[in-house]
Amino acid sequence: MEDVLQLLIAPIIIFMVIVAPIWLVLHYRSKRQVGQGLSETERAQLMALSQTAEKMADRIATLERLLDEESPQWRNKA
């Protein structure tokens, strides 16, 4: 039993001295970044995507209107 305990002590010490502090620093750094919200670049990308989505929705509505005029039964075809 003591042999197993002695074998585990070294990896535990290495983990606590090297891995744990790095892990904690990276964890709290990522938490702080999440709490800050979107960056200006991300906000600009989100606005551009939103505008693109609105344009696509307008185009789809126009296309559906044209299809309704030219082929009223197009929605029933599946």
CSV table of N, CA and C in Angstrom, one decimal:
chain,number,residue,atom,x,y,z
A,1,MET,N,0.8,-1.2,0.0
A,1,MET,CA,0.0,0.0,0.0
A,1,MET,C,0.9,1.3,0.0
A,2,GLU,N,1.9,1.2,0.8
A,2,GLU,CA,2.8,2.4,0.9
A,2,GLU,C,3.5,2.6,-0.5
A,3,ASP,N,3.8,1.5,-1.2
A,3,ASP,CA,4.5,1.6,-2.5
A,3,ASP,C,3.6,2.4,-3.5
A,4,VAL,N,2.3,2.0,-3.5
A,4,VAL,CA,1.3,2.7,-4.4
A,4,VAL,C,1.2,4.2,-4.0
A,5,LEU,N,1.2,4.5,-2.7
A,5,LEU,CA,1.1,5.8,-2.3
A,5,LEU,C,2.3,6.7,-2.6
A,6,GLN,N,3.5,6.1,-2.5
A,6,GLN,CA,4.7,6.7,-2.9
A,6,GLN,C,4.8,7.0,-4.4
A,7,LEU,N,4.2,6.1,-5.2
A,7,LEU,CA,4.2,6.3,-6.7
A,7,LEU,C,3.2,7.4,-7.1
A,8,LEU,N,2.2,7.6,-6.3
A,8,LEU,CA,1.2,8.7,-6.6
A,8,LEU,C,1.6,10.0,-6.1
A,9,ILE,N,2.5,10.1,-5.1
A,9,ILE,CA,2.9,11.4,-4.6
A,9,ILE,C,3.6,12.3,-5.6
A,10,ALA,N,4.5,11.8,-6.3
A,10,ALA,CA,5.2,12.6,-7.3
A,10,ALA,C,4.3,13.1,-8.4
A,11,PRO,N,3.5,12.4,-9.1
A,11,PRO,CA,2.6,13.0,-10.1
A,11,PRO,C,1.6,14.0,-9.5
A,12,ILE,N,1.1,13.8,-8.3
A,12,ILE,CA,0.2,14.7,-7.6
A,12,ILE,C,1.0,16.0,-7.3
A,13,ILE,N,2.2,16.0,-6.9
A,13,ILE,CA,3.0,17.2,-6.6
A,13,ILE,C,3.2,17.9,-7.9
A,14,ILE,N,3.6,17.2,-8.9
A,14,ILE,CA,3.9,17.8,-10.2
A,14,ILE,C,2.6,18.5,-10.7
A,15,PHE,N,1.5,17.8,-10.6
A,15,PHE,CA,0.2,18.4,-11.1
A,15,PHE,C,-0.1,19.7,-10.3
A,16,MET,N,0.1,19.7,-9.0
A,16,MET,CA,-0.3,20.8,-8.1
A,16,MET,C,0.7,22.0,-8.4
A,17,VAL,N,1.9,21.7,-8.7
A,17,VAL,CA,2.9,22.8,-8.8
A,17,VAL,C,2.9,23.4,-10.2
A,18,ILE,N,2.7,22.6,-11.3
A,18,ILE,CA,2.8,23.0,-12.6
A,18,ILE,C,1.4,23.2,-13.3
A,19,VAL,N,0.7,22.1,-13.3
A,19,VAL,CA,-0.5,22.1,-14.2
A,19,VAL,C,-1.7,22.9,-13.5
A,20,ALA,N,-1.9,22.8,-12.3
A,20,ALA,CA,-3.0,23.4,-11.6
A,20,ALA,C,-3.0,25.0,-11.7
A,21,PRO,N,-1.8,25.6,-11.4
A,21,PRO,CA,-1.8,27.1,-11.6
A,21,PRO,C,-2.0,27.5,-13.0
A,22,ILE,N,-1.4,26.8,-14.0
A,22,ILE,CA,-1.7,27.2,-15.4
A,22,ILE,C,-3.2,27.1,-15.7
A,23,TRP,N,-3.7,26.0,-15.3
A,23,TRP,CA,-5.1,25.7,-15.6
A,23,TRP,C,-6.0,26.8,-14.9
A,24,LEU,N,-5.7,27.2,-13.7
A,24,LEU,CA,-6.5,28.2,-13.1
A,24,LEU,C,-6.4,29.6,-13.8
A,25,VAL,N,-5.2,29.9,-14.2
A,25,VAL,CA,-5.0,31.2,-14.9
A,25,VAL,C,-5.8,31.2,-16.2
A,26,LEU,N,-5.7,30.2,-17.0
A,26,LEU,CA,-6.4,30.1,-18.2
A,26,LEU,C,-7.9,30.1,-18.0
A,27,HIS,N,-8.3,29.4,-17.0
A,27,HIS,CA,-9.8,29.3,-16.7
A,27,HIS,C,-10.3,30.7,-16.4
A,28,TYR,N,-9.7,31.4,-15.5
A,28,TYR,CA,-10.2,32.7,-15.1
A,28,TYR,C,-10.0,33.8,-16.2
A,29,ARG,N,-9.0,33.6,-17.0
A,29,ARG,CA,-8.8,34.5,-18.2
A,29,ARG,C,-10.0,34.4,-19.1
A,30,SER,N,-10.4,33.1,-19.4
A,30,SER,CA,-11.5,32.9,-20.3
A,30,SER,C,-12.8,33.4,-19.7
A,31,LYS,N,-13.0,33.2,-18.4
A,31,LYS,CA,-14.2,33.7,-17.8
A,31,LYS,C,-14.3,35.2,-17.9
A,32,ARG,N,-13.2,35.9,-17.8
A,32,ARG,CA,-13.2,37.4,-17.8
A,32,ARG,C,-13.5,37.8,-19.3
A,33,GLN,N,-13.0,37.1,-20.3
A,33,GLN,CA,-13.3,37.5,-21.7
A,33,GLN,C,-14.7,37.3,-22.0
A,34,VAL,N,-15.3,36.2,-21.5
A,34,VAL,CA,-16.8,35.9,-21.7
A,34,VAL,C,-17.6,37.0,-21.0
A,35,GLY,N,-17.2,37.5,-19.9
A,35,GLY,CA,-17.9,38.5,-19.2
A,35,GLY,C,-17.9,39.9,-19.8
A,36,GLN,N,-16.9,40.1,-20.6
A,36,GLN,CA,-16.7,41.4,-21.3
A,36,GLN,C,-17.7,41.6,-22.4
A,37,GLY,N,-18.2,40.5,-23.0
A,37,GLY,CA,-19.1,40.7,-24.1
A,37,GLY,C,-18.4,40.6,-25.4
A,38,LEU,N,-19.1,41.1,-26.4
A,38,LEU,CA,-18.5,41.1,-27.8
A,38,LEU,C,-17.5,42.2,-28.0
A,39,SER,N,-16.5,41.9,-28.7
A,39,SER,CA,-15.5,42.9,-29.1
A,39,SER,C,-16.1,43.7,-30.3
A,40,GLU,N,-15.4,44.8,-30.6
A,40,GLU,CA,-15.9,45.7,-31.7
A,40,GLU,C,-15.9,44.9,-33.0
A,41,THR,N,-14.9,44.1,-33.3
A,41,THR,CA,-14.8,43.3,-34.5
A,41,THR,C,-16.0,42.3,-34.5
A,42,GLU,N,-16.2,41.7,-33.4
A,42,GLU,CA,-17.4,40.7,-33.4
A,42,GLU,C,-18.7,41.4,-33.5
A,43,ARG,N,-18.8,42.6,-33.0
A,43,ARG,CA,-20.0,43.4,-33.1
A,43,ARG,C,-20.3,43.8,-34.5
A,44,ALA,N,-19.2,44.2,-35.2
A,44,ALA,CA,-19.3,44.6,-36.6
A,44,ALA,C,-19.7,43.4,-37.5
A,45,GLN,N,-19.1,42.2,-37.2
A,45,GLN,CA,-19.4,41.0,-37.9
A,45,GLN,C,-20.9,40.6,-37.7
A,46,LEU,N,-21.4,40.8,-36.5
A,46,LEU,CA,-22.8,40.5,-36.2
A,46,LEU,C,-23.7,41.4,-36.9
A,47,MET,N,-23.4,42.7,-37.0
A,47,MET,CA,-24.2,43.6,-37.7
A,47,MET,C,-24.2,43.3,-39.2
A,48,ALA,N,-23.1,43.0,-39.8
A,48,ALA,CA,-23.0,42.6,-41.2
A,48,ALA,C,-23.8,41.4,-41.5
A,49,LEU,N,-23.8,40.4,-40.6
A,49,LEU,CA,-24.6,39.2,-40.8
A,49,LEU,C,-26.0,39.5,-40.7
A,50,SER,N,-26.4,40.3,-39.8
A,50,SER,CA,-27.8,40.7,-39.6
A,50,SER,C,-28.3,41.4,-40.8
A,51,GLN,N,-27.6,42.3,-41.4
A,51,GLN,CA,-28.0,43.0,-42.6
A,51,GLN,C,-28.1,42.0,-43.8
A,52,THR,N,-27.2,41.1,-43.9
A,52,THR,CA,-27.2,40.1,-44.9
A,52,THR,C,-28.5,39.2,-44.8
A,53,ALA,N,-28.8,38.8,-43.6
A,53,ALA,CA,-30.0,38.0,-43.3
A,53,ALA,C,-31.3,38.8,-43.7
A,54,GLU,N,-31.3,40.1,-43.4
A,54,GLU,CA,-32.5,40.9,-43.8
A,54,GLU,C,-32.6,41.0,-45.3
A,55,LYS,N,-31.5,41.2,-46.0
A,55,LYS,CA,-31.6,41.2,-47.5
A,55,LYS,C,-32.0,39.9,-48.0
A,56,MET,N,-31.5,38.8,-47.5
A,56,MET,CA,-32.0,37.5,-47.9
A,56,MET,C,-33.4,37.2,-47.7
A,57,ALA,N,-33.9,37.7,-46.5
A,57,ALA,CA,-35.4,37.5,-46.2
A,57,ALA,C,-36.2,38.3,-47.2
A,58,ASP,N,-35.8,39.5,-47.6
A,58,ASP,CA,-36.5,40.3,-48.6
A,58,ASP,C,-36.5,39.6,-49.9
A,59,ARG,N,-35.3,39.1,-50.3
A,59,ARG,CA,-35.2,38.4,-51.6
A,59,ARG,C,-36.1,37.2,-51.6
A,60,ILE,N,-36.2,36.4,-50.6
A,60,ILE,CA,-37.0,35.2,-50.5
A,60,ILE,C,-38.5,35.6,-50.6
A,61,ALA,N,-38.9,36.7,-49.9
A,61,ALA,CA,-40.3,37.2,-50.0
A,61,ALA,C,-40.6,37.6,-51.4
A,62,THR,N,-39.7,38.3,-52.1
A,62,THR,CA,-39.9,38.7,-53.5
A,62,THR,C,-40.0,37.5,-54.4
A,63,LEU,N,-39.2,36.5,-54.2
A,63,LEU,CA,-39.2,35.3,-55.0
A,63,LEU,C,-40.5,34.5,-54.8
A,64,GLU,N,-41.0,34.4,-53.5
A,64,GLU,CA,-42.2,33.7,-53.3
A,64,GLU,C,-43.4,34.5,-53.9
A,65,ARG,N,-43.4,35.8,-53.9
A,65,ARG,CA,-44.4,36.6,-54.5
A,65,ARG,C,-44.5,36.3,-56.0
A,66,LEU,N,-43.3,36.3,-56.6
A,66,LEU,CA,-43.2,36.1,-58.1
A,66,LEU,C,-43.7,34.7,-58.4
A,67,LEU,N,-43.3,33.7,-57.6
A,67,LEU,CA,-43.7,32.3,-57.9
A,67,LEU,C,-45.3,32.2,-57.7
A,68,ASP,N,-45.8,32.9,-56.7
A,68,ASP,CA,-47.3,32.8,-56.4
A,68,ASP,C,-48.0,33.4,-57.6
A,69,GLU,N,-47.5,34.4,-58.3
A,69,GLU,CA,-48.1,35.0,-59.4
A,69,GLU,C,-48.0,34.1,-60.7
A,70,GLU,N,-46.8,33.5,-60.9
A,70,GLU,CA,-46.6,32.7,-62.1
A,70,GLU,C,-47.1,31.3,-62.0
A,71,SER,N,-47.0,30.7,-60.8
A,71,SER,CA,-47.4,29.3,-60.6
A,71,SER,C,-48.0,29.2,-59.2
A,72,PRO,N,-49.3,29.5,-59.1
A,72,PRO,CA,-49.9,29.5,-57.7
A,72,PRO,C,-49.9,28.2,-57.0
A,73,GLN,N,-49.7,27.1,-57.7
A,73,GLN,CA,-49.6,25.8,-57.0
A,73,GLN,C,-48.2,25.3,-56.6
A,74,TRP,N,-47.2,26.2,-56.7
A,74,TRP,CA,-45.9,25.7,-56.5
A,74,TRP,C,-45.6,25.3,-55.1
A,75,ARG,N,-46.4,25.8,-54.1
A,75,ARG,CA,-46.2,25.4,-52.7
A,75,ARG,C,-46.7,24.0,-52.4
A,76,ASN,N,-47.7,23.5,-53.2
A,76,ASN,CA,-48.2,22.2,-53.0
A,76,ASN,C,-47.4,21.1,-53.6
A,77,LYS,N,-46.4,21.5,-54.5
A,77,LYS,CA,-45.5,20.5,-55.1
A,77,LYS,C,-44.4,20.2,-54.1
A,78,ALA,N,-44.3,18.9,-53.8
A,78,ALA,CA,-43.2,18.6,-52.8
A,78,ALA,C,-42.3,17.5,-53.3
